[in-house]
Every structure is written in structure tokens, then in C-alpha cells.
Coordinates of C-alpha atoms in Angstrom, one line a residue:
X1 CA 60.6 158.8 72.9
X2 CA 58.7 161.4 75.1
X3 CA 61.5 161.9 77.6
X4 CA 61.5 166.0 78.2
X5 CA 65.5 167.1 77.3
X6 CA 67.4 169.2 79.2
X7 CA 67.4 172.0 76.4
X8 CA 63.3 171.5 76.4
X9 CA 63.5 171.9 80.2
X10 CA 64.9 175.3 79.9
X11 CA 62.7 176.4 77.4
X12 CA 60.5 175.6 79.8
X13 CA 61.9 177.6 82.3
X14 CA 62.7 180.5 80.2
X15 CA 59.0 180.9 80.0
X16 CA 58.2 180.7 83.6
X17 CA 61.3 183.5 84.2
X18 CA 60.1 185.3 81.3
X19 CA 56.5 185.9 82.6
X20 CA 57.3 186.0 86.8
X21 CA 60.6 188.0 86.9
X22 CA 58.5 191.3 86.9
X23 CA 56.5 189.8 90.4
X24 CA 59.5 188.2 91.6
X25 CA 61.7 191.2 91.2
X26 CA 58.6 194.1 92.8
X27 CA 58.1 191.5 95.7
X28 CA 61.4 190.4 96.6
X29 CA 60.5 187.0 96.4
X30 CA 63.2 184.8 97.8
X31 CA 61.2 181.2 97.3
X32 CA 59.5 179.7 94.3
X33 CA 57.8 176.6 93.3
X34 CA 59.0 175.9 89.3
X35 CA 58.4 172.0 88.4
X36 CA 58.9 170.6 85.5
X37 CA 58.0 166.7 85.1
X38 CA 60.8 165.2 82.9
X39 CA 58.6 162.5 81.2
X40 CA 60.7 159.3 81.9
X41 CA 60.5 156.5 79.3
X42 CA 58.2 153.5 79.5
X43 CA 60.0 149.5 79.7
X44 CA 59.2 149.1 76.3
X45 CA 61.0 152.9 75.0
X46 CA 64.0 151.7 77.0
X47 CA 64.4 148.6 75.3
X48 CA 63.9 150.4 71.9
X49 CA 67.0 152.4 72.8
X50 CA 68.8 151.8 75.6
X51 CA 71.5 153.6 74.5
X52 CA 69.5 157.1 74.1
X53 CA 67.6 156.1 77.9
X54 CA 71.0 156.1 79.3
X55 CA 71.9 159.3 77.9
X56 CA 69.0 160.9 78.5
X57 CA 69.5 159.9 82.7
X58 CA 72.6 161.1 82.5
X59 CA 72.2 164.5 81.0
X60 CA 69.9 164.9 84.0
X61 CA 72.7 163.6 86.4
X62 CA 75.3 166.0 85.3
X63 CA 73.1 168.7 85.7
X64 CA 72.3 167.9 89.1
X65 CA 75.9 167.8 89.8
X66 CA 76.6 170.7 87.9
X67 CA 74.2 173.0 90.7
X68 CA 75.3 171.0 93.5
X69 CA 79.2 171.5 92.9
X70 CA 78.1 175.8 91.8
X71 CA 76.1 175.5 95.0
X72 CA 79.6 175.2 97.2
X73 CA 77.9 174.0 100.0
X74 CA 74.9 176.1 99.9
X75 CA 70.9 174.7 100.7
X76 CA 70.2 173.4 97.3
X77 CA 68.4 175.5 94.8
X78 CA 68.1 173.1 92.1
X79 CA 66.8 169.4 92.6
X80 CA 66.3 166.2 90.3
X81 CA 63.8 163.8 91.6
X82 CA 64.5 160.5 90.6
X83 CA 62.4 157.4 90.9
X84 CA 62.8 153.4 91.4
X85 CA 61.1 151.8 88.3
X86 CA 61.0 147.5 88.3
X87 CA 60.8 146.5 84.9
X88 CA 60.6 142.8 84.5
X89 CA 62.8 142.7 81.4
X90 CA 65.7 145.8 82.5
X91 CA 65.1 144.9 86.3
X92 CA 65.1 147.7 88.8
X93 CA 66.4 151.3 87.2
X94 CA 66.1 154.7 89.0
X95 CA 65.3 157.2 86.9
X96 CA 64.5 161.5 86.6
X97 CA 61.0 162.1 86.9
X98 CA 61.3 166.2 88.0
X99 CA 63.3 169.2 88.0
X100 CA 62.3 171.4 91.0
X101 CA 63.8 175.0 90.8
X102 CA 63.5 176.7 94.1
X103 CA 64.1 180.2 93.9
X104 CA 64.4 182.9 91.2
X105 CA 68.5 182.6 90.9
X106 CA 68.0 178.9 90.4
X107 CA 65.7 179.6 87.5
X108 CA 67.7 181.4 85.9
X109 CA 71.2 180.0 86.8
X110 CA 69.4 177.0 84.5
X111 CA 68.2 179.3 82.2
X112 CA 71.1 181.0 81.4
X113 CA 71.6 183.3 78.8
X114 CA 70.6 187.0 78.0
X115 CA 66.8 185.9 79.7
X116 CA 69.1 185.5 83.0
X117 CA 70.9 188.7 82.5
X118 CA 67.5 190.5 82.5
X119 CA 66.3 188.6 85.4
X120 CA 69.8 189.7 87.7
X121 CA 69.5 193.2 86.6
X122 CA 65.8 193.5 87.1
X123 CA 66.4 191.7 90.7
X124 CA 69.2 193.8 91.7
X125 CA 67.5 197.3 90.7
X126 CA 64.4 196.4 92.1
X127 CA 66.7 196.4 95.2
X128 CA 68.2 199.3 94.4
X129 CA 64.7 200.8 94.1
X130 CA 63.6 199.5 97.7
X131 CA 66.9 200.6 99.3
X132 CA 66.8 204.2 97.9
X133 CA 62.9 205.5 97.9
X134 CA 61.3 203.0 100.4
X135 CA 61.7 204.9 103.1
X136 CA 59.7 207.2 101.5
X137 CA 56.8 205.2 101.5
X138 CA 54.7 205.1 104.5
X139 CA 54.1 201.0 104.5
X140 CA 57.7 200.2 103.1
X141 CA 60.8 199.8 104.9
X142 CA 63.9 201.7 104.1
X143 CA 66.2 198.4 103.1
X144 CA 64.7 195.0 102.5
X145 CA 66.8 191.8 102.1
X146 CA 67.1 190.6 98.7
X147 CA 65.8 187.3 99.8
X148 CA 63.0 188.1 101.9
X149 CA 59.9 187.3 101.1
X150 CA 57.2 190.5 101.3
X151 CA 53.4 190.0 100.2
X152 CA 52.6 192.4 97.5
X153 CA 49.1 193.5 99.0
X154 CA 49.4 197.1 99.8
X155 CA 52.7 197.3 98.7
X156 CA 52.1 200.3 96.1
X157 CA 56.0 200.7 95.4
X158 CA 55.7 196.6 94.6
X159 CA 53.3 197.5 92.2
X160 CA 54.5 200.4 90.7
X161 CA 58.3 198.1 90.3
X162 CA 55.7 195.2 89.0
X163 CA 54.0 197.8 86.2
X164 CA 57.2 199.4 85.1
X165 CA 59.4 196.4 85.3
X166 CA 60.1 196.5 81.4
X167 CA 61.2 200.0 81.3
X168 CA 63.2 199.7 84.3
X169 CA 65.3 196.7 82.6
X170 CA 65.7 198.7 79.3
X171 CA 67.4 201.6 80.8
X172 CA 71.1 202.0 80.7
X173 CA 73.1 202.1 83.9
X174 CA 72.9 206.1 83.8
X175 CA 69.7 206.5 83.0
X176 CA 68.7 204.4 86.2
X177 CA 71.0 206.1 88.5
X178 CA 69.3 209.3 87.1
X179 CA 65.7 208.4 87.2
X180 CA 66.1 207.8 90.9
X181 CA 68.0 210.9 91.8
X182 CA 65.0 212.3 90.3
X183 CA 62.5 210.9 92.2
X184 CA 64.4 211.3 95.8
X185 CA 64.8 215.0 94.8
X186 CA 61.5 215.4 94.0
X187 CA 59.6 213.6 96.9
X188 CA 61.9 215.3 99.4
X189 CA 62.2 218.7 98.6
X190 CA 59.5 221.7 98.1
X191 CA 58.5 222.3 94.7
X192 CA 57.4 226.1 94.8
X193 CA 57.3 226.8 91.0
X194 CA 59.8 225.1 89.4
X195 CA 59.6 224.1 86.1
X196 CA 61.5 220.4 85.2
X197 CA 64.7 222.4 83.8
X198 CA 65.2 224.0 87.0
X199 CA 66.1 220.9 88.9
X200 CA 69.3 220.9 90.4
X201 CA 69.7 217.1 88.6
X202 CA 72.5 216.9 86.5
X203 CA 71.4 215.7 82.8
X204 CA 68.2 216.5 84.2
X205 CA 66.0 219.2 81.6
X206 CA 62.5 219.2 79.8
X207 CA 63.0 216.8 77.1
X208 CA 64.1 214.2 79.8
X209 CA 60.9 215.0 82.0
X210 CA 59.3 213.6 78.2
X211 CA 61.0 210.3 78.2
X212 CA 60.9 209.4 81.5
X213 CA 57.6 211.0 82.3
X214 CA 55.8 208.0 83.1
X215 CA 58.3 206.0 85.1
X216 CA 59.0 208.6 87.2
X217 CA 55.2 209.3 87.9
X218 CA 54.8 205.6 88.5
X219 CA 57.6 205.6 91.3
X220 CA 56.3 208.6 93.0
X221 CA 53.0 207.1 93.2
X222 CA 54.4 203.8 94.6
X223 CA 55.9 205.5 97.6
X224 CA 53.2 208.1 98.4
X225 CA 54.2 211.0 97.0
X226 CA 52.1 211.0 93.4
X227 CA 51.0 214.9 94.7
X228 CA 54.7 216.2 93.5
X229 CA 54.1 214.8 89.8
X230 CA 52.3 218.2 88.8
X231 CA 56.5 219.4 88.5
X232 CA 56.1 217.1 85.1
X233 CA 53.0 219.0 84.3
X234 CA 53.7 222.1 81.7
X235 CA 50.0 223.8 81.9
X236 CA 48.1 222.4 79.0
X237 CA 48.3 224.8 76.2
X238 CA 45.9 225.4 72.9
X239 CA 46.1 227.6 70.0
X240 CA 43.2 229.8 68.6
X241 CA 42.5 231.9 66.0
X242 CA 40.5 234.8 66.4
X243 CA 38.6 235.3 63.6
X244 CA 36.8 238.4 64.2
X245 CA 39.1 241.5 65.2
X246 CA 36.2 243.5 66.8
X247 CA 36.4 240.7 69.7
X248 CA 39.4 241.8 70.7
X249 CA 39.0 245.2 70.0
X250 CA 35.6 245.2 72.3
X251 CA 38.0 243.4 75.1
X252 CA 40.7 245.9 74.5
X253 CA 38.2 249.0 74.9
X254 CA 36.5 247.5 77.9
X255 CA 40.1 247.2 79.6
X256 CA 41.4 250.6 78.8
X257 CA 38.4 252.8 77.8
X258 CA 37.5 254.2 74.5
X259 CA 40.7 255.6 72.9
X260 CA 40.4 259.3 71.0
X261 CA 39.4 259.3 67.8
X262 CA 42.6 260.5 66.3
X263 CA 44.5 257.2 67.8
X264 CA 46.2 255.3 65.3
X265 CA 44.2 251.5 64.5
X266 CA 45.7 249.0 67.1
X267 CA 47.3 246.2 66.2
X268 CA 45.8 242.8 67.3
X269 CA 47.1 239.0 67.6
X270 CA 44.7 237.0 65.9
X271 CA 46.6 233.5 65.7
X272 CA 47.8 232.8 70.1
X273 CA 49.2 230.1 71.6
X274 CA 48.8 229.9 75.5
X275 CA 47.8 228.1 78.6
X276 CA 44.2 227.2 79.1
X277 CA 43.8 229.4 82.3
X278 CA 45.3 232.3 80.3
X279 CA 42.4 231.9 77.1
X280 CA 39.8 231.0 79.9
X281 CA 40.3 234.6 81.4
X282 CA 40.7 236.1 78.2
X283 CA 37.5 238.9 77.5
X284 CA 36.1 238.1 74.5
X285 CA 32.1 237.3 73.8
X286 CA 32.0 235.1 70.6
X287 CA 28.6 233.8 69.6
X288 CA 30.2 230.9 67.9
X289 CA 33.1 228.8 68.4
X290 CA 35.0 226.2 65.9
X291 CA 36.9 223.6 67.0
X292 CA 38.9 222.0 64.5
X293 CA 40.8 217.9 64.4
X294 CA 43.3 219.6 61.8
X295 CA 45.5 222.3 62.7
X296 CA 46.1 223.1 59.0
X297 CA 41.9 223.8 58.6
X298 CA 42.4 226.2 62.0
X299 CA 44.7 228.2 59.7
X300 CA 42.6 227.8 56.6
X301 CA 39.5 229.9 58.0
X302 CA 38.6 233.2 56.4
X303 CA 37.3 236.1 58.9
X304 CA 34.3 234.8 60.3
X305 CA 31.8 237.6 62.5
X306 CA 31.4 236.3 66.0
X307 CA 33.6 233.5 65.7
X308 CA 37.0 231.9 66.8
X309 CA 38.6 228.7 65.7
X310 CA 40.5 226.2 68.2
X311 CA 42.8 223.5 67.7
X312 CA 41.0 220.6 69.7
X313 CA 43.2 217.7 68.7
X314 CA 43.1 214.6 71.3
X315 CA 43.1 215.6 74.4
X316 CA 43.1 219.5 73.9
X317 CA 39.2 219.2 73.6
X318 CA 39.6 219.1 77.9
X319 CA 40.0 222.0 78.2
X320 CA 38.1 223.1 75.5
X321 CA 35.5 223.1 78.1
X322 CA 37.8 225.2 80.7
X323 CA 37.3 228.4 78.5
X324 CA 35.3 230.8 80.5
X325 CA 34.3 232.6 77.4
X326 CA 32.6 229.3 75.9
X327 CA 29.5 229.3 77.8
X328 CA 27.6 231.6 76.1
X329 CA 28.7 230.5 72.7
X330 CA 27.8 227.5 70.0
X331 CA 30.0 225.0 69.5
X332 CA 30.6 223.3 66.3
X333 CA 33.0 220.7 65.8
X334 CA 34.3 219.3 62.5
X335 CA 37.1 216.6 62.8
X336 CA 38.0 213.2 60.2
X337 CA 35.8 210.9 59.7
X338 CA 37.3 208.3 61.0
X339 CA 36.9 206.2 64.5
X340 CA 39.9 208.8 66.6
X341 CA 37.5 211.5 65.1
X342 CA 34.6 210.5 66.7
X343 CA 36.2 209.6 70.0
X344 CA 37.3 213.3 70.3
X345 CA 33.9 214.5 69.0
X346 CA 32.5 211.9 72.3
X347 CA 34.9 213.1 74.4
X348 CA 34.4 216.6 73.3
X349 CA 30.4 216.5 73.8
X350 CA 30.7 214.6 77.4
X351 CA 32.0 218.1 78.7
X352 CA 29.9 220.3 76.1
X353 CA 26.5 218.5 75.4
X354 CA 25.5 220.7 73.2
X355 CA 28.3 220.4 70.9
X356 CA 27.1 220.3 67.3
X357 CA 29.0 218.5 64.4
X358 CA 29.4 219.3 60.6
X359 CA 31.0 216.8 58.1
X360 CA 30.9 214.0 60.7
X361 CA 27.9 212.2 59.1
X362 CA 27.6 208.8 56.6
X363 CA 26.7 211.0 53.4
X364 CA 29.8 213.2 53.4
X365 CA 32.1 209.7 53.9
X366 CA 30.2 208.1 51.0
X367 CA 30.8 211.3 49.0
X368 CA 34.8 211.3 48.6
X369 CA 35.4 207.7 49.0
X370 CA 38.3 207.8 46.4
X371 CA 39.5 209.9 49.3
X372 CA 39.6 207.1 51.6
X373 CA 43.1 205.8 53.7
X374 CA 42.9 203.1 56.1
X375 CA 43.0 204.1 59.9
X376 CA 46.7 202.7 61.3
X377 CA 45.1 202.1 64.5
X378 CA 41.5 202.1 65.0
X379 CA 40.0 203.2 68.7
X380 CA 37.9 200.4 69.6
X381 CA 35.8 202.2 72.2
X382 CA 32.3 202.8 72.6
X383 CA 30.9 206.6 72.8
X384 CA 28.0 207.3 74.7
X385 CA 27.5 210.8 73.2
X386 CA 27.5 210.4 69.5
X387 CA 24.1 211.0 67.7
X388 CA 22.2 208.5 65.6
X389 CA 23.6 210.2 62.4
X390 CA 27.6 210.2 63.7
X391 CA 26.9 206.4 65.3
X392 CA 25.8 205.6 61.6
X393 CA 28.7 207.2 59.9
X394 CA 31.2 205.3 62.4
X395 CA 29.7 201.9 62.0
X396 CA 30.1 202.6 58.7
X397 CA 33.6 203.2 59.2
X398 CA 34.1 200.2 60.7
X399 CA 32.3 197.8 58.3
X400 CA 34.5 199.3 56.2
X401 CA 37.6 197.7 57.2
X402 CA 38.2 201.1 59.7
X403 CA 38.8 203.5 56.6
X404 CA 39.9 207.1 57.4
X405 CA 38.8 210.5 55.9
X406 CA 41.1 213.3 57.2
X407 CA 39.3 216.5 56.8
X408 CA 41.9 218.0 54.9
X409 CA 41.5 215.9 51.9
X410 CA 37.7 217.3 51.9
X411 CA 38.2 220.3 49.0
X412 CA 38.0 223.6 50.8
X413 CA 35.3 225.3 49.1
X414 CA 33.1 222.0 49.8
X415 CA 34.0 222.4 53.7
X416 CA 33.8 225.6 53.8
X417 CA 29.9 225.8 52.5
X418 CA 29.0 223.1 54.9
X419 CA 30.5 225.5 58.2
X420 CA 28.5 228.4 56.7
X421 CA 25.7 225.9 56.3
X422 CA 25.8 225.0 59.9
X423 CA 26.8 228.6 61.1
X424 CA 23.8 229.4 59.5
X425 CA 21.5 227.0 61.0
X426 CA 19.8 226.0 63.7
X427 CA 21.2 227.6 67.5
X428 CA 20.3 224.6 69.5
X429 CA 20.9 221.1 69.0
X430 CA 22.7 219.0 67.2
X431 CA 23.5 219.4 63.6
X432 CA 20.7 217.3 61.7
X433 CA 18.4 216.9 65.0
X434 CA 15.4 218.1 65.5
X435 CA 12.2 219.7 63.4
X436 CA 13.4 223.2 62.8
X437 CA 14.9 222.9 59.4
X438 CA 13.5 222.3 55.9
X439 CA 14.1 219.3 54.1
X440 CA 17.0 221.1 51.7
X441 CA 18.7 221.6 55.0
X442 CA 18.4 218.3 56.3
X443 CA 20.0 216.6 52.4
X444 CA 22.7 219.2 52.4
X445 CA 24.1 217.9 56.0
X446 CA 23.1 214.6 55.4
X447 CA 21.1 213.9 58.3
X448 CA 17.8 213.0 58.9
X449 CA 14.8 213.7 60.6
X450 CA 15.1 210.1 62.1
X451 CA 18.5 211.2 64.0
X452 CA 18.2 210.2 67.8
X453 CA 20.5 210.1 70.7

């Protein structure tokens, strides 16, 4: 028979709660519409079993009675349809056609289990949320009944609820009370320079701001206040390796003046870690400037004339481009060959245009492929700023099956001829573009004079 069970119905249901408690909870919604047609049996399945049609009618009876006697006189929530069929051989029989499900507590008080637990504590922080920060919101009242129902258009703290619905449910009772002391401290009290630690927030320090970063971002944007996130913000910071002394000695000279001739050598910090502002002001003139995927090849570079070495992993390559000192310098990046390479090397070169890359090219992947690893998680983006030669090398990559080649497994003394290679080579451009290079030039980086942008 095709008659829809009661267990079916609510698997049923569980989907519909599942996917709509997250809009439900953000928008308060105190009214739904969930139908679910209960596929009553035809004359001839009755007669094939009356026994299991009988059954079947009253499963759906008892749970009709079932709401109705929870319900304790309330409006009904929960309603069975039933229809008047005439059957010339069974004679007149009414039967359930539909479950109707009226608001979100009905849907889950059929539901049941843990998927109704989630829904009540989603509902009720979602509340919570509303009653403590919507005041703060400039379209939001300060309290909302739990069974009004509000439009979500323009309602930024809906969305922000909506969007973070999954971590909200998955904290603990604690972590929730906290996360929203947090955001009423912030969004109602001057910052000045605080840094996260300083909060006067109990529990409240640095690596807390790290796992609750974005939920707390999320609920300051929803109610208006998304300028007080910067508190979250430590300055972005890079490390670089100076990798010719007499930069900073120049710096240090033209600072304090030319020291006497019987002052004893200075001592200078070649490997720094800092903010960006604080390396953008530093004064130093390098002519050329590495910037480096692998920390570990950063550290590997011998003293170079002219030259420094960043770390511009991910999204260190930003500010890359903040360095005051970078202007007058080339750039030359060298990160793996693989498609998160690239995407830094785009990313890189949409701030820096001129940005040259070595070891980024088809022939140097072809070259170690017993070095080859799969990529875990391939970027599936398309970059704008790659040159014919690094577009070639990444399709490559990808028809590949999205293989990897992390610099570091490139042998040293192999890398390290290329950089002097391309140190040595042309000063504008792009590595392997252009006429100004012989042909031995061109094989050695493996790029051709067919390259294009």
C-alpha cells in the first residue's frame, strides 16, 4: 500500500524543521504552513487489507488526539484532515488525507527527538539574542514576542541569527551567556586601545577572541555596530629577513649620523617580526625583494646584496603591498606549484603588477614529478593576473588530478640557481615575458617567448 506512516510523516517533517529552524528561529516566526498529504488507500488496497487500512486510520487518529489532549485547550497547532470516501463495495469511510502543522512548536512537538531539542534551543536563544542586543540596532526593537511574526527584510540582526544559526546551537550554555556579554560590552562602551585581553569579561582573553571571532563579528554587524570589530583585529603582522646588513646599517647611519671610526661594529636584527605599519616605516632601500609561500625557504636564503626575504603566505601577501619601502624595488615571488600557490601569486600581483615569478612555470612541475602530493583542497578560482606561462603550469595542475609541488621538496641548490637566475635577469616584467633575454635564458626558466597576459 502507498498510505504515508506516521513514522514517514515525521521524517518528513524532520526535514522541513531541519532546513527552516535557522529562518524560523532569526525571524520569530510564530505561523507556518507544513503539509504533508498522507496518501490514503484506494477501494481496491482496502479490500486487500482491511485489517492494515484500519490501522493505518487509526494511527492517524491517536495522533490527532494525542496534540489535541497536549494542546489543553489551546488553538490547535496540529491538524488531521480527513475525507468522506463512497466505495461501492466498503460503503462510505472517512479517511486521513493531510497532516497540517501550524507553527514551528508543532513541528517539532511531532518531530520529537534531539532535531526538536535543537529547534527549542535555537528558538529560545534567538530570543535571548533579540531581547539583549536589539535595542542596539537602530530598526529592531528591544524585546519581541516569541510568537510574533517580523519580516526579515532589513532586519540585519535576523540575518546575522539566520547566518550563524549553527554555531549559535553548538555552543554550550556558558559559552552563549558569554558571547553576548561580549557583544553588549563592546557595542556600548568606548574602545580606546584595548586589546581583547583587556576586557573587563570574565573568561574573556585572546584565544577566545580566536574562537568566537566570527560570531561575534556577525552579531555586531547585525545590530549596527560592525565599526567596534577592529577590538578583534591584532595589526597584521609579517616576518622578514634582511638579507643584506648594509640596509640597515645605511638606515641606522641616516637616523643617528656617521658614528667615529673607533666605534665598535653594531649589531643588527636580521630575522623581525612586526606589524605591517611598523616594516612599512622602516628605512631601508632594497633593490630587490623575495617573497616566499614557505617560511622554512625564508630562513634558507644566504646573504643576498640588495635584497630582503618576506613570508607572504595567504593573506600576508596584503600587505605585502603596504610596505612603503617596496616601491622602488623588484618583486619576485616563488611559492608551490600548486593551485593555493597560484591564488597567492594572483592575489599577490593584483596589488603589485609587476610582480615577477620563478619556479611557478609547467617545466619546473614536469621536472620533479616523483615529487608530486595531491592538493587536500584545491582553490577552484579563476585568476585574472597569472601569465600565459603560470595559467599553463596551473591547468596543468589541474588535469592532473590537482597535484601539489611544495617548494621545499625542490632541492636547494636547484632553487637556489633559478632565484640567482632571475635576480640576475631582466628588471621589468614578468619572469619569461618579453624579448630581452636569450634563448638559454628563456629554457632555463622554462618560459617562452609565446608567454602573454
Amino acid at each position: 500500500m502507498t498510505m504515508l506512516s506516521v513514522a514517514e510523516a515525521r521524517m518528513k517533517a524532520r526535514a522541513r524543521l531541519s532546513s527552516s529552524m535557522a529562518s524560523w528561529a532569526a525571524e520569530a516566526t510564530g505561523e507556518v504552513r507544513v503539509e504533508i498529504a498522507l496518501k490514503p488507500p484506494t477501494e481496491k488496497q482496502v479490500l486487500s487489507d482491511q485489517a492494515a487500512a484500519a490501522d493505518w486510520a487509526g494511527s492517524w487518529r491517536a495522533v490527532r488526539e494525542l496534540a489535541g489532549a497536549t494542546a489543553a485547550g489551546a488553538p490547535a497547532e496540529l491538524e488531521v484532515d480527513w475525507e468522506e470516501r463512497s466505495w461501492a463495495r466498503v460503503g462510505s469511510q472517512r479517511v486521513p488525507v493531510r497532516l497540517r502543522l501550524m507553527t514551528p512548536d508543532a513541528v517539532a512537538a511531532f518531530v520529537g527527538g534531539d532535531t526538536a531539542r535543537d529547534w527549542r534551543r535555537l528558538r529560545d536563544r534567538a530570543v535571548s539574542i533579540r531581547q539583549r542586543l536589539g535595542s542596539e540596532s537602530n530598526n529592531i526593537a528591544a524585546t519581541r514576542d516569541a510568537d510574533a511574526e517580523v519580516s526579515s527584510d532589513g532586519d540585519s540582526l535576523a540575518a546575522a541569527i539566520r547566518s550563524q544559526s549553527k554555531r549559535i546551537l553548538s555552543l554550550s550554555d556558558a559559552a552563549f551567556v558569554t558571547v553576548i556579554d561580549v557583544v553588549d560590552w563592546l557595542c556600548t562602551h568606548p574602545l580606546g586601545s584595548l586589546r581583547p585581553r583587556q576586557l573587563p569579561i570574565r573568561g574573556v582573553d585572546s584565544k577566545w577572541f580566536e574562537t568566537y571571532r566570527s560570531l561575534v563579528t556577525a552579531l555586531l554587524g547585525g545590530i549596527g555596530h560592525a565599526d567596534v570589530v577592529t577590538v578583534l583585529d591584532a595589526e597584521p603582522r609579517l616576518r622578514v629577513r634582511i638579507l643584506d646588513g648594509t640596509l640597515i646599517a645605511a638606515a641606522d647611519s641616516a637616523a643617528t649620523g656617521d658614528r667615529a671610526s673607533n666605534s665598535a661594529p653594531a649589531v643588527y636584527l636580521d630575522d623581525v617580526t612586526a606589524p605591517i605599519s611598523q616594516f612599512g616605516r622602516l628605512p631601508i632601500s632594497p633593490r630587490l625583494v623575495f617573497v616566499f609561500e614557505n617560511l622554512e625557504s625564508v630562513l634558507a636564503m644566504p646573504d643576498w646584496p640588495g635584497a630582503v626575504a618576506v613570508h607572504g603566505s595567504g593573506y600576508a601577501v596584503d600587505g605585502v603591498a603596504r610596505l612603503d619601502w617596496i616601491a622602488g624595488a623588484r618583486v619576485i615571488y616563488w611559492g608551490d606549484l600548486d593551485s593555493h600557490g597560484f591564488a597567492i601569486l594572483n592575489r599577490l600581483r593584483s596589488h603589485l603588477p609587476e610582480v615577477e615569478s620563478v619556479l611557478m612555470d609547467e617545466a619546473t612541475l614536469l621536472a620533479h614529478q616523483d615529487l608530486w602530493v595531491p592538493e587536500p583542497k584545491p582553490s577552484i578560482g579563476t585568476f585574472a593576473h597569472l601569465s600565459g606561462t603560470e595559467a599553463r603550469a596551473l591547468e596543468r595542475i589541474r588535469a592532473e588530478g590537482g597535484v601539489r609541488l611544495e617548494q621545499e621538496r625542490i632541492p636547494w641548490e636547484t632553487a637556489l640557481n633559478r632565484l640567482r637566475t632571475a635576480a640576475e635577469g631582466a628588471t621589468s616584467g614578468h619572469l619569461g615575458e618579453g624579448t630581452g633575454r636569450g634563448v638559454g635564458t628563456e629554457h632555463r626558466l622554462g618560459e617562452g617567448l609565446d608567454d602573454d597576459r
